[in-house]
Amino acid sequence: MVSEATNTRKKSVLWDWLTTVDHKKIAILYLIAGTLFFVKAGLMAVLFRIQLIAPEMEFISGQTFNELVTMHGTIMLFLAATPLIFAFANFAIPLQIGARDVAFPFVNALGFWLFLSGGILLSISWFFGGAPDAGWTSYVPLASREFGGLGIDFYVLGLQISGFGTLISGINFIVTIINMRAPGMTMMRLPLFCWTMLVTSMLIVFAFTPLAAGLALLMLDRIFDAQFFIPGEGGNVVLWQHIFWIFGHPEVYILVMPAFGIISEVVPAFSKKRLFGYTSMVFAVLIIGFLSFMVWLHHMFTVGVGPIANSVFAIATMTIAVPTGIKIFNWLFTMWGGKIKFTTAMHFGASFVPTFVLGGVTGVMLAMAPVDHLYHDTYFVVAHFHYIIVGGIVLGLLAGLFYWYPKMFGHKLNETLGIIFFWIFYIGFHLTFFVQHILGLIGMPRRVYTYLEGQGMDTMNFISSVGAFLMSVAIIILVINIIYSALKAERITEKDPWDARTLEWATSTPVAEYNFAQTPQVRSLDPVFYEKIHGNGEMKPAEPLDEIHMPNGSILPFIMGVGMFIAGFGFISFHMDLFISPYVIIAIGGITFFGAMAARSLQNDHGYHIDKETVESMEKELS
Amino acid sequence: MAENLDQPFKESAMNNEEKRKINREQRTQVIAFAFMIGITILAFLAVGAEGVPGTFTTPFILLLAFVQLLLQLYYFMHLKDKDHGWPNSFMISGLVLAAPMIVALIMLLGVVKY
């Protein structure tokens, strides 16, 4: 084994993180990048909430307002929520199914670097004549070359690149969950987070492809003067809306389903009961996944597609409430009669349920096509989807953060600060968005940068902005908590600090690079809890202790990300006055990207082995 | 041992059962291939021959294309074989999702309203 020598050499920290293919480290990379984008998009929201705090404010201009709103939505959905979900998925899935890593570690790293280069490409638009300003949906003709500025080129290319990353990560998760399960881990013993991530990954594969197609068409329109979406030349603007929402509606479920999964892990763990109705939960997830594709038209009721299409899609949309209701009741029944321990994670887990119901109820209201003509493009819609996205996805993600933090970093987050954070965030969230329902009902439109005095909107907008400030204060407390805990909190070495149920809690803390020294034998749903009751509390091994085969790290994913970034910038620069030709930039990016691909194909990298003695000594050290 | 590896083996490592399986597989591949060429010729004939109306040709070719697709996937890309349950279910769910979408798009954009 020649490559063994390379592994024992000490690597510098930066080089280690740039070249890592370890799913636990990639999870932390996703977590950091996602959090930075989350904070950035949150600050944008605060800026435009300041603009809306009083009538006829002149804090920012209308143009800046449009850019802020667009970037807030785009970043939150594509660059904050998605990577944060991938952070937890990357970390938890291999551990929960008893695997050593994901199926394709190299591709996993590539997914991260592509996401990051796409995200940075989108973000640098500020320095080149302004950010995208056509709304996060980027509807044409607003987004066409005629009306939309250079920013939309950044939107198109940035999302395409980070979309590639999302797609390959989705495929990776599917293969991992199907092929890498430990012995005895049948599909119906899969932890619910894995199930939701499997369905989410399927949605990613089936939904991000239409998005990629739509973005490609928009790119052809904008950069190469095609006419797919230009009505005057035979194109069709409504086609963009269809393609966008064929992707966009499943996207909502791509984001919220992992949150369902996290809640389904957190609630049983802190209620000391197994998840009520496991089988029905699985089937509910599958049905929601299927239905989410068949309802995209409810975003376009007011386009005027005719009463029959509207009715069909209205009914299909309302049908989603049924499996969602099953899930809600199962969570309630899991908590009912349980020995509930109100940790911070459980605070988020328990508050998720009523908040998500509120968002769901307004969702059914919006699904009624005739009334939707009144709600359309008002703050009611804004309130609805923020109840889903903040009250569902963000609460779920925060529950997951507090729940998995000890496993990821080897120490708990401070619980007192955590609960203070929870209450301020939760109150701030409701202050911000509850009044927006009423604002919408009395007629305040979305996406306007100011409003007139004396229309009954002043007080509620003020309350809403104050709520936004409260949420920012809460996030600051979270940051303080993270720093405080990193410095002060006691390191934990126990495997299972929460007395939890699933397989990730059977690994040592911190998790060794090979996860499990011996692949565990799974004997039940909630395997760790089963061994606590029926065994000696330790997972039984399914294989003898032997040397472990690991993949080598590689800098190539990073280089491929850089190549994509350069090539994407080259395509945008067709409509910029740069000192070099766009073709040169595209060529440099393309050569970097395909060169790295060729290097990967030609190099013979079989990974390395950790021998038996090292594994034994590492295990002794960790236990 | 290792220095003999570049020498051709004297006899196959497969047993008779495996050989029979491979032969059967080869036969189905050849038959499927011949059949596919056959329906391609049919398609050309349908377009080229005089007297076949266009209203017949279009659905006929689409039908042949569908058969062609199934043959390709199941016989040439081995979806019919054992342990292809997951790829199969993904292919089918992709079809189940995409078909109504395309139908809806055609109807909504083409017929009902622009």
XYZ file of C-alpha atoms in Angstrom:
737
model
C 0.000 0.000 0.000
C 1.834 3.018 -1.317
C -0.774 5.565 -0.397
C -0.685 4.645 3.257
C 2.354 6.818 3.769
C 0.528 9.881 2.431
C -2.165 9.500 5.053
C 0.111 9.466 8.049
C 1.738 12.736 7.012
C 0.308 15.606 9.034
C -1.764 17.912 6.872
C -2.284 21.607 7.500
C -5.759 22.509 8.724
C -6.708 24.556 5.672
C -5.463 21.929 3.220
C -7.309 19.280 5.191
C -10.637 21.121 4.914
C -10.140 21.969 1.223
C -9.439 18.366 0.311
C -11.721 16.511 2.687
C -14.104 13.849 1.416
C -15.216 12.824 4.906
C -18.987 13.213 5.191
C -18.742 14.598 8.732
C -16.392 17.384 7.684
C -18.408 18.169 4.574
C -21.434 18.417 6.857
C -19.636 21.053 8.917
C -18.601 22.900 5.748
C -22.239 22.942 4.634
C -23.276 24.084 8.101
C -20.856 27.015 8.125
C -21.563 28.121 4.557
C -25.318 27.739 5.022
C -25.254 29.729 8.255
C -23.293 32.559 6.655
C -25.796 32.787 3.807
C -28.645 32.525 6.328
C -27.309 35.488 8.286
C -26.714 37.449 5.103
C -30.259 36.887 3.827
C -31.610 37.645 7.294
C -29.797 40.978 7.365
C -31.321 41.807 3.980
C -34.748 41.115 5.451
C -33.974 43.432 8.364
C -32.972 46.165 5.909
C -36.214 46.041 4.006
C -38.224 45.658 7.202
C -36.642 48.964 8.310
C -37.814 50.473 5.029
C -41.348 49.222 5.728
C -41.428 50.179 9.420
C -43.322 53.392 8.709
C -45.274 54.743 5.723
C -43.308 56.524 2.995
C -39.920 55.789 4.500
C -36.904 56.707 2.412
C -34.368 54.381 3.973
C -33.609 52.564 0.732
C -34.690 53.138 -2.852
C -37.243 51.061 -4.698
C -34.529 49.492 -6.840
C -32.497 48.458 -3.798
C -35.696 47.146 -2.226
C -36.334 44.914 -5.234
C -32.771 43.630 -5.148
C -32.967 42.945 -1.419
C -36.279 41.085 -1.707
C -35.030 39.008 -4.626
C -31.757 38.132 -2.992
C -33.442 37.431 0.359
C -35.724 34.843 -1.219
C -33.138 33.319 -3.508
C -30.445 33.027 -0.850
C -32.780 31.747 1.837
C -34.152 28.954 -0.335
C -31.148 27.916 -2.409
C -28.125 28.914 -0.372
C -29.290 28.774 3.250
C -32.069 26.224 3.753
C -30.820 23.675 1.210
C -27.201 23.539 2.465
C -28.314 23.489 6.100
C -30.468 20.480 5.292
C -27.546 18.911 3.453
C -25.383 19.586 6.489
C -27.592 17.465 8.704
C -28.220 14.899 5.978
C -24.510 14.516 5.315
C -23.784 14.151 8.967
C -26.664 11.962 10.052
C -27.485 9.661 7.135
C -24.313 7.507 7.087
C -24.359 7.327 10.884
C -28.044 6.479 11.069
C -27.797 3.644 8.555
C -24.565 2.277 10.009
C -22.316 3.116 7.041
C -18.692 4.256 6.910
C -19.388 7.108 4.519
C -21.762 8.151 1.766
C -21.751 6.110 -1.427
C -19.595 8.534 -3.429
C -17.392 10.612 -1.092
C -15.651 12.465 -3.924
C -18.971 13.455 -5.483
C -20.146 14.585 -2.059
C -17.254 17.027 -1.800
C -17.846 18.136 -5.390
C -21.479 18.874 -4.528
C -20.408 21.184 -1.738
C -17.838 23.103 -3.784
C -20.221 23.524 -6.712
C -22.903 24.842 -4.344
C -20.437 27.279 -2.820
C -19.071 28.553 -6.123
C -22.619 29.058 -7.407
C -23.517 30.894 -4.234
C -20.485 33.155 -4.420
C -21.147 33.838 -8.093
C -24.658 34.944 -7.160
C -23.342 37.098 -4.335
C -20.720 39.021 -6.305
C -23.475 40.476 -8.482
C -23.488 43.475 -6.080
C -20.127 44.535 -7.502
C -21.222 44.361 -11.155
C -24.106 46.756 -11.480
C -26.541 45.422 -8.928
C -28.102 42.212 -7.739
C -30.926 40.368 -9.511
C -34.146 42.305 -9.050
C -36.947 40.313 -10.706
C -38.135 38.498 -7.587
C -36.870 35.112 -6.489
C -39.156 33.548 -9.114
C -37.474 35.662 -11.780
C -40.596 35.842 -13.926
C -40.172 36.845 -17.521
C -40.626 39.383 -19.105
C -39.362 41.137 -15.963
C -36.265 38.944 -16.179
C -35.776 39.213 -19.945
C -32.850 41.063 -21.458
C -35.153 43.921 -22.385
C -36.299 44.705 -18.833
C -33.966 42.873 -16.467
C -30.483 44.078 -15.625
C -27.184 42.261 -15.505
C -28.007 40.873 -12.055
C -30.338 38.302 -13.549
C -27.445 36.771 -15.481
C -25.822 36.170 -12.112
C -29.085 34.642 -10.877
C -29.274 32.275 -13.851
C -25.650 31.131 -13.820
C -25.262 31.061 -10.049
C -28.353 28.952 -9.571
C -27.366 26.626 -12.383
C -23.992 25.930 -10.820
C -25.277 25.475 -7.299
C -28.137 23.424 -8.778
C -25.598 20.966 -10.225
C -24.191 20.588 -6.751
C -27.619 19.968 -5.267
C -28.481 17.428 -7.967
C -25.371 15.319 -7.539
C -25.727 15.430 -3.758
C -29.319 14.248 -4.129
C -28.252 11.288 -6.279
C -25.524 10.528 -3.766
C -28.014 10.396 -0.883
C -30.355 8.098 -2.808
C -27.563 5.628 -3.544
C -26.270 5.854 0.014
C -29.612 5.117 1.628
C -30.443 2.278 -0.737
C -27.061 0.547 -0.899
C -25.110 1.310 2.248
C -27.444 0.164 5.015
C -26.004 -1.999 7.778
C -27.127 -5.648 8.052
C -30.638 -5.836 9.473
C -31.460 -2.224 8.597
C -34.414 -2.950 6.321
C -36.279 -0.142 4.613
C -38.987 -0.306 7.254
C -36.410 0.073 10.012
C -34.884 3.149 8.430
C -34.968 6.154 10.786
C -37.542 8.651 9.614
C -34.924 11.293 8.856
C -33.386 8.897 6.336
C -36.786 8.189 4.845
C -37.568 11.868 4.433
C -34.119 12.487 2.970
C -34.642 9.627 0.516
C -37.916 11.125 -0.672
C -36.358 14.594 -0.655
C -33.500 13.345 -2.804
C -35.971 11.828 -5.225
C -37.773 15.169 -5.380
C -34.418 16.852 -5.999
C -33.688 14.541 -8.909
C -37.127 15.005 -10.430
C -37.551 18.724 -9.665
C -34.123 20.263 -10.132
C -33.984 18.904 -13.685
C -36.922 21.088 -14.829
C -35.259 24.014 -13.045
C -31.996 23.344 -14.857
C -33.913 23.189 -18.145
C -35.779 26.411 -17.399
C -32.626 28.236 -16.348
C -30.881 26.981 -19.479
C -33.690 28.386 -21.620
C -33.559 31.698 -19.762
C -29.806 31.763 -20.208
C -30.197 31.177 -23.960
C -32.739 33.988 -24.062
C -30.606 36.444 -22.145
C -27.110 35.684 -23.327
C -27.549 34.180 -26.773
C -30.657 36.106 -27.871
C -33.072 33.202 -28.163
C -36.842 33.825 -27.904
C -38.266 31.136 -25.661
C -39.914 33.610 -23.346
C -40.314 36.664 -25.546
C -43.965 36.964 -26.617
C -43.267 39.433 -29.417
C -41.142 36.862 -31.172
C -43.255 33.780 -30.703
C -42.182 32.877 -27.195
C -44.432 32.300 -24.225
C -43.993 33.965 -20.848
C -46.368 31.595 -19.080
C -44.095 28.700 -20.052
C -41.469 30.080 -17.647
C -44.017 30.171 -14.843
C -45.007 26.554 -15.516
C -41.417 25.342 -15.610
C -40.477 27.378 -12.579
C -43.331 26.103 -10.456
C -42.989 22.501 -11.644
C -39.688 22.860 -9.874
C -40.754 25.431 -7.308
C -43.566 23.611 -5.628
C -41.618 20.399 -4.994
C -38.819 22.667 -3.744
C -41.045 23.631 -0.820
C -41.253 19.952 0.099
C -37.569 19.401 -0.611
C -37.022 21.878 2.190
C -39.756 20.942 4.613
C -39.529 17.168 4.412
C -36.116 16.895 6.083
C -37.558 19.160 8.777
C -40.362 16.589 9.197
C -37.635 13.984 9.518
C -35.712 15.931 12.154
C -38.889 16.500 14.172
C -39.644 12.778 13.885
C -36.224 12.076 15.432
C -36.354 14.772 18.113
C -39.899 14.233 19.365
C -39.552 10.466 20.120
C -36.081 10.963 21.607
C -37.288 13.513 24.154
C -40.694 11.909 24.736
C -39.139 8.546 25.620
C -41.527 6.790 23.259
C -41.142 5.226 19.864
C -42.579 7.262 17.019
C -46.325 6.724 16.842
C -47.461 5.210 13.541
C -44.057 4.724 11.923
C -45.498 2.985 8.853
C -48.132 5.636 8.283
C -45.418 8.295 8.609
C -43.405 6.616 5.860
C -46.362 6.373 3.547
C -47.437 9.932 4.335
C -43.984 11.111 3.274
C -44.201 9.147 0.025
C -47.694 10.465 -0.748
C -46.700 14.057 0.013
C -43.698 13.598 -2.252
C -45.874 12.380 -5.094
C -48.584 15.004 -4.655
C -46.099 17.848 -4.441
C -45.458 17.425 -8.155
C -49.085 17.565 -9.156
C -50.022 20.944 -7.704
C -47.696 23.490 -9.251
C -50.522 25.350 -10.940
C -51.872 26.674 -7.639
C -49.113 29.278 -7.840
C -50.658 30.464 -11.083
C -54.399 30.510 -10.439
C -54.594 34.144 -11.450
C -52.708 33.587 -14.713
C -56.051 32.543 -16.171
C -55.695 28.948 -17.215
C -59.410 28.269 -17.048
C -61.817 26.965 -14.412
C -61.228 23.249 -15.007
C -57.464 23.395 -14.582
C -57.900 25.629 -11.543
C -60.355 23.199 -9.922
C -58.223 20.137 -10.577
C -55.152 21.731 -9.105
C -57.092 23.251 -6.194
C -58.371 19.829 -5.186
C -54.958 18.201 -5.634
C -53.438 20.911 -3.446
C -55.958 20.424 -0.669
C -55.324 16.666 -0.781
C -51.812 17.269 0.554
C -53.393 18.356 3.825
C -54.463 14.734 4.446
C -51.042 13.029 4.706
C -49.707 16.140 6.450
C -52.503 15.825 8.985
C -51.523 12.181 9.534
C -48.025 13.313 10.357
C -49.196 16.077 12.693
C -51.387 13.658 14.653
C -48.610 11.089 14.822
C -46.302 13.663 16.401
C -49.009 14.615 18.873
C -49.629 10.958 19.741
C -45.906 10.414 20.137
C -45.795 13.185 22.723
C -49.058 12.125 24.350
C -48.296 10.161 27.488
C -44.588 10.421 26.870
C -42.055 11.368 29.506
C -41.250 14.671 27.857
C -37.911 16.306 28.561
C -38.057 19.953 27.508
C -34.576 20.503 26.158
C -34.011 23.295 23.650
C -34.281 20.800 20.802
C -37.627 19.631 22.174
C -38.806 23.237 22.507
C -38.231 23.632 18.788
C -39.653 20.187 18.075
C -42.850 20.757 20.033
C -43.425 24.320 18.815
C -42.941 23.162 15.230
C -46.219 21.245 15.364
C -48.727 24.074 16.039
C -46.801 26.588 13.930
C -46.709 24.278 10.970
C -50.431 23.625 11.354
C -51.051 27.379 11.145
C -49.053 27.540 7.932
C -50.915 24.522 6.604
C -54.313 26.024 7.341
C -53.534 29.204 5.435
C -52.197 26.937 2.703
C -55.590 25.302 2.322
C -57.150 28.776 2.259
C -54.843 29.782 -0.576
C -55.580 26.545 -2.407
C -59.179 27.632 -2.990
C -58.924 29.048 -6.476
C -61.734 31.628 -6.318
C -60.557 33.174 -3.044
C -56.978 33.057 -4.226
C -57.819 35.862 -6.623
C -58.203 38.029 -3.513
C -55.144 36.728 -1.692
C -52.855 36.693 -4.688
C -49.733 38.848 -4.352
C -50.760 40.213 -0.975
C -48.984 39.910 2.357
C -51.289 37.001 3.187
C -49.222 34.838 0.867
C -46.036 36.170 2.434
C -47.361 35.311 5.890
C -48.423 31.834 4.750
C -45.123 30.750 3.305
C -43.114 32.250 6.124
C -45.155 30.183 8.555
C -44.141 27.161 6.509
C -40.543 28.177 5.950
C -39.655 29.776 9.286
C -42.256 28.026 11.435
C -41.566 24.714 9.729
C -38.166 24.484 8.112
C -36.181 26.853 10.322
C -37.644 25.517 13.571
C -36.893 21.993 12.344
C -33.334 22.939 11.422
C -32.766 24.598 14.803
C -34.120 21.515 16.552
C -31.653 19.464 14.521
C -28.832 21.867 15.365
C -29.353 21.559 19.111
C -29.999 17.802 18.831
C -26.980 16.781 16.754
C -24.578 19.459 18.032
C -22.969 17.215 20.698
C -22.267 14.519 18.097
C -20.919 16.994 15.562
C -18.692 19.084 17.837
C -18.197 17.067 21.006
C -19.970 19.463 23.378
C -23.530 20.547 23.995
C -24.879 24.022 23.318
C -25.790 25.873 26.494
C -29.373 24.966 27.371
C -30.293 28.167 29.258
C -29.104 30.400 26.456
C -30.781 27.986 24.070
C -34.173 28.348 25.703
C -33.843 32.140 25.884
C -32.940 32.033 22.188
C -35.964 29.874 21.467
C -38.472 32.172 23.179
C -37.145 35.391 21.678
C -37.002 33.811 18.236
C -40.451 32.281 18.542
C -42.114 35.475 19.800
C -40.270 37.534 17.203
C -41.367 35.167 14.473
C -45.041 35.384 15.398
C -44.885 39.160 15.803
C -43.352 39.474 12.369
C -45.569 37.199 10.401
C -48.886 36.848 12.209
C -49.891 40.447 11.566
C -48.936 40.001 7.935
C -51.969 37.755 7.496
C -54.182 40.684 8.473
C -52.110 43.126 6.457
C -52.690 40.927 3.450
C -56.396 40.634 4.074
C -56.795 44.422 4.212
C -54.964 44.654 0.931
C -51.272 45.343 1.395
C -49.552 44.061 -1.745
C -46.299 42.076 -1.824
C -43.065 43.437 -3.210
C -43.894 47.140 -2.893
C -41.233 49.242 -1.281
C -43.527 51.610 0.579
C -47.149 52.405 1.369
C -49.223 55.464 2.113
C -50.182 56.733 5.524
C -53.607 56.255 7.063
C -54.620 53.049 5.305
C -54.660 51.046 8.517
C -51.304 49.479 7.751
C -48.980 51.616 9.871
C -49.261 49.855 13.245
C -49.111 46.341 11.896
C -46.118 47.067 9.706
C -44.420 48.560 12.751
C -45.167 45.428 14.795
C -43.915 43.267 11.959
C -40.619 45.138 11.772
C -40.157 44.968 15.535
C -40.649 41.218 15.288
C -37.932 41.057 12.648
C -35.569 42.906 15.017
C -36.436 40.441 17.783
C -35.552 37.531 15.503
C -32.205 39.187 14.767
C -31.583 39.592 18.506
C -32.385 35.897 18.901
C -29.887 34.918 16.199
C -27.251 37.055 17.941
C -27.966 35.095 21.135
C -27.507 31.876 19.160
C -24.141 33.081 17.902
C -23.164 34.022 21.475
C -24.314 30.580 22.574
C -22.171 28.869 19.951
C -19.066 30.887 20.882
C -19.711 30.547 24.625
C -20.248 26.796 24.349
C -17.184 26.323 22.202
C -15.066 28.066 24.857
C -16.747 27.120 28.117
C -18.806 23.979 27.626
C -17.451 20.734 28.968
C -16.231 18.304 26.304
C -18.376 15.198 26.339
C -17.114 11.756 25.487
C -20.255 9.783 26.205
C -21.774 8.191 23.150
C -25.367 9.075 23.890
C -25.840 12.369 25.748
C -29.596 12.569 25.087
C -30.455 8.942 25.887
C -31.658 8.761 22.289
C -32.775 5.950 20.044
C -31.150 5.816 16.601
C -27.856 4.437 15.372
C -25.846 7.684 15.246
C -25.785 7.608 19.053
C -23.915 4.281 19.028
C -20.742 5.879 17.660
C -18.011 7.346 19.807
C -17.953 11.101 20.481
C -16.208 12.641 18.605
C -17.000 10.269 15.755
C -13.935 8.414 14.457
C -13.118 8.985 10.789
C -14.413 5.490 9.964
C -17.665 5.978 11.993
C -18.112 2.380 13.105
C -15.094 0.190 13.860
C -17.339 -2.775 13.176
C -20.542 -2.497 11.153
C -23.401 -2.880 13.651
C -26.094 -5.532 13.469
C -29.514 -3.846 13.497
C -32.237 -5.817 15.232
C -35.110 -3.354 15.397
C -36.448 0.063 14.608
C -34.661 2.440 17.008
C -31.698 0.029 17.259
C -29.823 1.796 20.073
C -32.900 1.900 22.266
C -33.602 -1.763 21.501
C -30.117 -2.747 22.671
C -30.597 -0.708 25.838
C -33.705 -2.713 26.699
C -32.940 -6.145 25.271
C -29.153 -6.168 25.110
C -26.260 -4.756 27.063
C -26.647 -1.261 25.615
C -23.941 -1.813 22.980
C -24.647 -2.527 19.340
C -23.745 -6.071 18.369
C -21.123 -6.111 15.591
C -22.001 -7.702 12.273
C -18.404 -8.297 11.204
C -15.057 -9.072 12.861
C -12.703 -6.193 13.621
C -10.516 -5.796 10.556
C -8.613 -3.178 8.632
C -10.810 -0.414 7.241
C -10.725 0.873 3.683
C -11.072 4.673 3.441
C -11.083 7.074 0.470
C -8.210 9.520 0.006
C -8.883 13.226 0.216
C -8.684 15.221 -3.012
C -8.268 18.862 -4.010
C -9.987 18.188 -7.361
C -13.570 18.982 -6.185
C -12.381 22.408 -5.070
C -10.620 23.003 -8.388
C -13.726 21.916 -10.268
C -15.757 24.409 -8.237
C -13.305 27.168 -9.123
C -13.448 26.158 -12.793
C -17.244 26.306 -12.815
C -17.145 29.710 -11.121
C -14.781 31.127 -13.747
C -16.756 29.644 -16.635
C -20.030 30.951 -15.190
C -18.526 34.420 -14.836
C -17.349 34.168 -18.429
C -20.897 33.574 -19.659
C -22.144 36.572 -17.690
C -19.372 38.798 -19.030
C -20.835 38.638 -22.550
C -22.832 41.710 -21.571
C -20.128 43.397 -19.518
C -17.356 45.702 -20.649
C -14.365 43.773 -19.428
C -10.815 44.093 -20.625
C -10.705 40.446 -21.701
C -12.964 38.589 -24.053
C -15.611 36.389 -22.437
C -14.439 33.500 -24.600
C -11.051 33.629 -22.880
C -12.671 33.484 -19.434
C -14.944 30.613 -20.456
C -11.961 28.764 -21.917
C -9.952 29.192 -18.703
C -12.875 27.988 -16.593
C -13.636 25.104 -18.934
C -10.035 23.942 -19.064
C -9.791 24.104 -15.270
C -13.019 22.140 -14.851
C -12.480 19.506 -17.505
C -8.791 19.275 -16.687
C -9.667 18.400 -13.109
C -12.206 15.887 -14.396
C -9.580 14.307 -16.651
C -7.111 14.204 -13.782
C -9.690 12.403 -11.684
C -10.356 9.884 -14.463
C -6.709 9.170 -15.170
C -5.388 8.991 -11.627
C -5.508 5.595 -9.976
C -6.722 6.350 -6.453
C -7.678 3.307 -4.446
C -7.819 5.047 -1.085
C -5.960 3.791 1.939
C -6.382 1.253 4.702
C -6.427 1.859 8.434
C -4.903 -1.300 9.852
C -6.403 -3.317 12.651
C -3.965 -2.191 15.361
C -4.637 1.510 14.637
C -8.390 0.915 14.778
C -8.022 -0.886 18.097
C -5.906 1.856 19.633
C -8.226 4.577 18.308
C -11.235 2.788 19.743
C -9.538 2.485 23.130
C -8.616 6.149 23.088
C -12.158 7.243 22.245
C -14.012 5.068 24.713
C 0.975 -17.786 -10.556
C 1.009 -14.106 -11.323
C 3.375 -14.441 -14.279
C 0.861 -16.656 -16.046
C -1.843 -14.022 -16.051
C -1.041 -12.765 -19.539
C -1.487 -16.297 -20.912
C -4.959 -17.160 -22.209
C -6.923 -19.517 -20.003
C -7.325 -23.040 -21.333
C -10.911 -23.441 -20.246
C -13.645 -21.148 -19.046
C -14.026 -20.531 -15.344
C -17.811 -20.641 -15.738
C -19.723 -23.805 -15.038
C -22.272 -25.229 -17.438
C -25.220 -23.506 -15.795
C -23.572 -20.086 -16.123
C -22.624 -20.809 -19.731
C -26.206 -21.717 -20.552
C -27.393 -18.470 -18.950
C -24.915 -16.383 -20.916
C -25.932 -18.113 -24.133
C -29.595 -17.509 -23.431
C -28.868 -13.859 -22.645
C -26.934 -13.523 -25.888
C -29.817 -15.041 -27.828
C -32.376 -12.625 -26.324
C -30.059 -9.713 -27.028
C -29.723 -10.699 -30.671
C -33.449 -11.291 -31.056
C -34.280 -7.977 -29.391
C -31.761 -6.218 -31.607
C -33.196 -7.805 -34.752
C -36.686 -6.862 -33.614
C -35.627 -3.294 -33.011
C -34.113 -3.046 -36.466
C -37.351 -4.509 -37.775
C -39.522 -1.847 -36.195
C -37.120 0.877 -37.323
C -37.577 -0.368 -40.898
C -41.333 -0.353 -40.327
C -41.138 3.256 -39.207
C -39.173 4.239 -42.310
C -41.645 2.377 -44.487
C -44.576 4.146 -42.841
C -43.070 7.504 -43.674
C -41.658 6.646 -47.052
C -44.369 4.501 -48.575
C -47.005 6.205 -50.670
C -50.596 5.593 -49.706
C -50.037 5.605 -45.963
C -51.901 8.642 -44.617
C -50.126 11.048 -42.261
C -52.876 10.669 -39.684
C -51.854 7.031 -39.393
C -48.099 7.562 -39.573
C -47.759 9.883 -36.592
C -49.428 7.733 -33.896
C -47.948 4.611 -35.447
C -44.399 5.923 -35.203
C -44.999 7.121 -31.663
C -46.210 3.650 -30.732
C -43.128 2.083 -32.311
C -40.954 4.570 -30.455
C -42.550 3.540 -27.190
C -41.902 -0.150 -27.901
C -38.362 0.738 -28.897
C -37.879 2.584 -25.618
C -39.095 -0.371 -23.570
C -36.861 -2.785 -25.482
C -33.888 -0.510 -25.013
C -34.450 -0.091 -21.305
C -35.469 -3.621 -20.400
C -33.408 -5.782 -22.752
C -30.395 -3.665 -23.608
C -29.982 -1.848 -20.332
C -30.885 -4.941 -18.307
C -33.783 -3.454 -16.357
C -35.569 -6.803 -16.695
C -32.832 -8.608 -14.762
C -32.836 -9.493 -11.102
C -31.858 -6.839 -8.515
C -33.022 -4.005 -10.720
C -35.992 -3.232 -8.506
C -34.751 0.155 -7.378
C -33.718 1.452 -10.817
C -37.044 0.174 -12.111
C -39.050 1.916 -9.440
C -37.171 5.151 -10.017
C -37.715 4.960 -13.787
C -41.395 4.240 -13.321
C -41.930 6.966 -10.734
C -40.158 9.383 -13.057
C -42.585 8.421 -15.799
C -45.561 8.645 -13.451
C -44.521 12.160 -12.484
C -43.494 13.413 -15.900
C -46.393 12.079 -17.978
C -49.216 14.084 -16.332
C -46.985 17.152 -16.289
C -46.365 16.997 -20.007
C -50.026 16.320 -20.712
C -51.057 19.225 -18.479
C -48.498 21.533 -20.073
C -49.639 20.661 -23.584
C -53.255 21.198 -22.651
C -52.689 24.378 -20.666
C -50.312 26.079 -23.039
C -51.617 24.700 -26.304
C -55.369 24.458 -26.101
C -56.953 26.270 -23.195
C -55.148 29.531 -23.131
C -51.880 31.176 -23.894
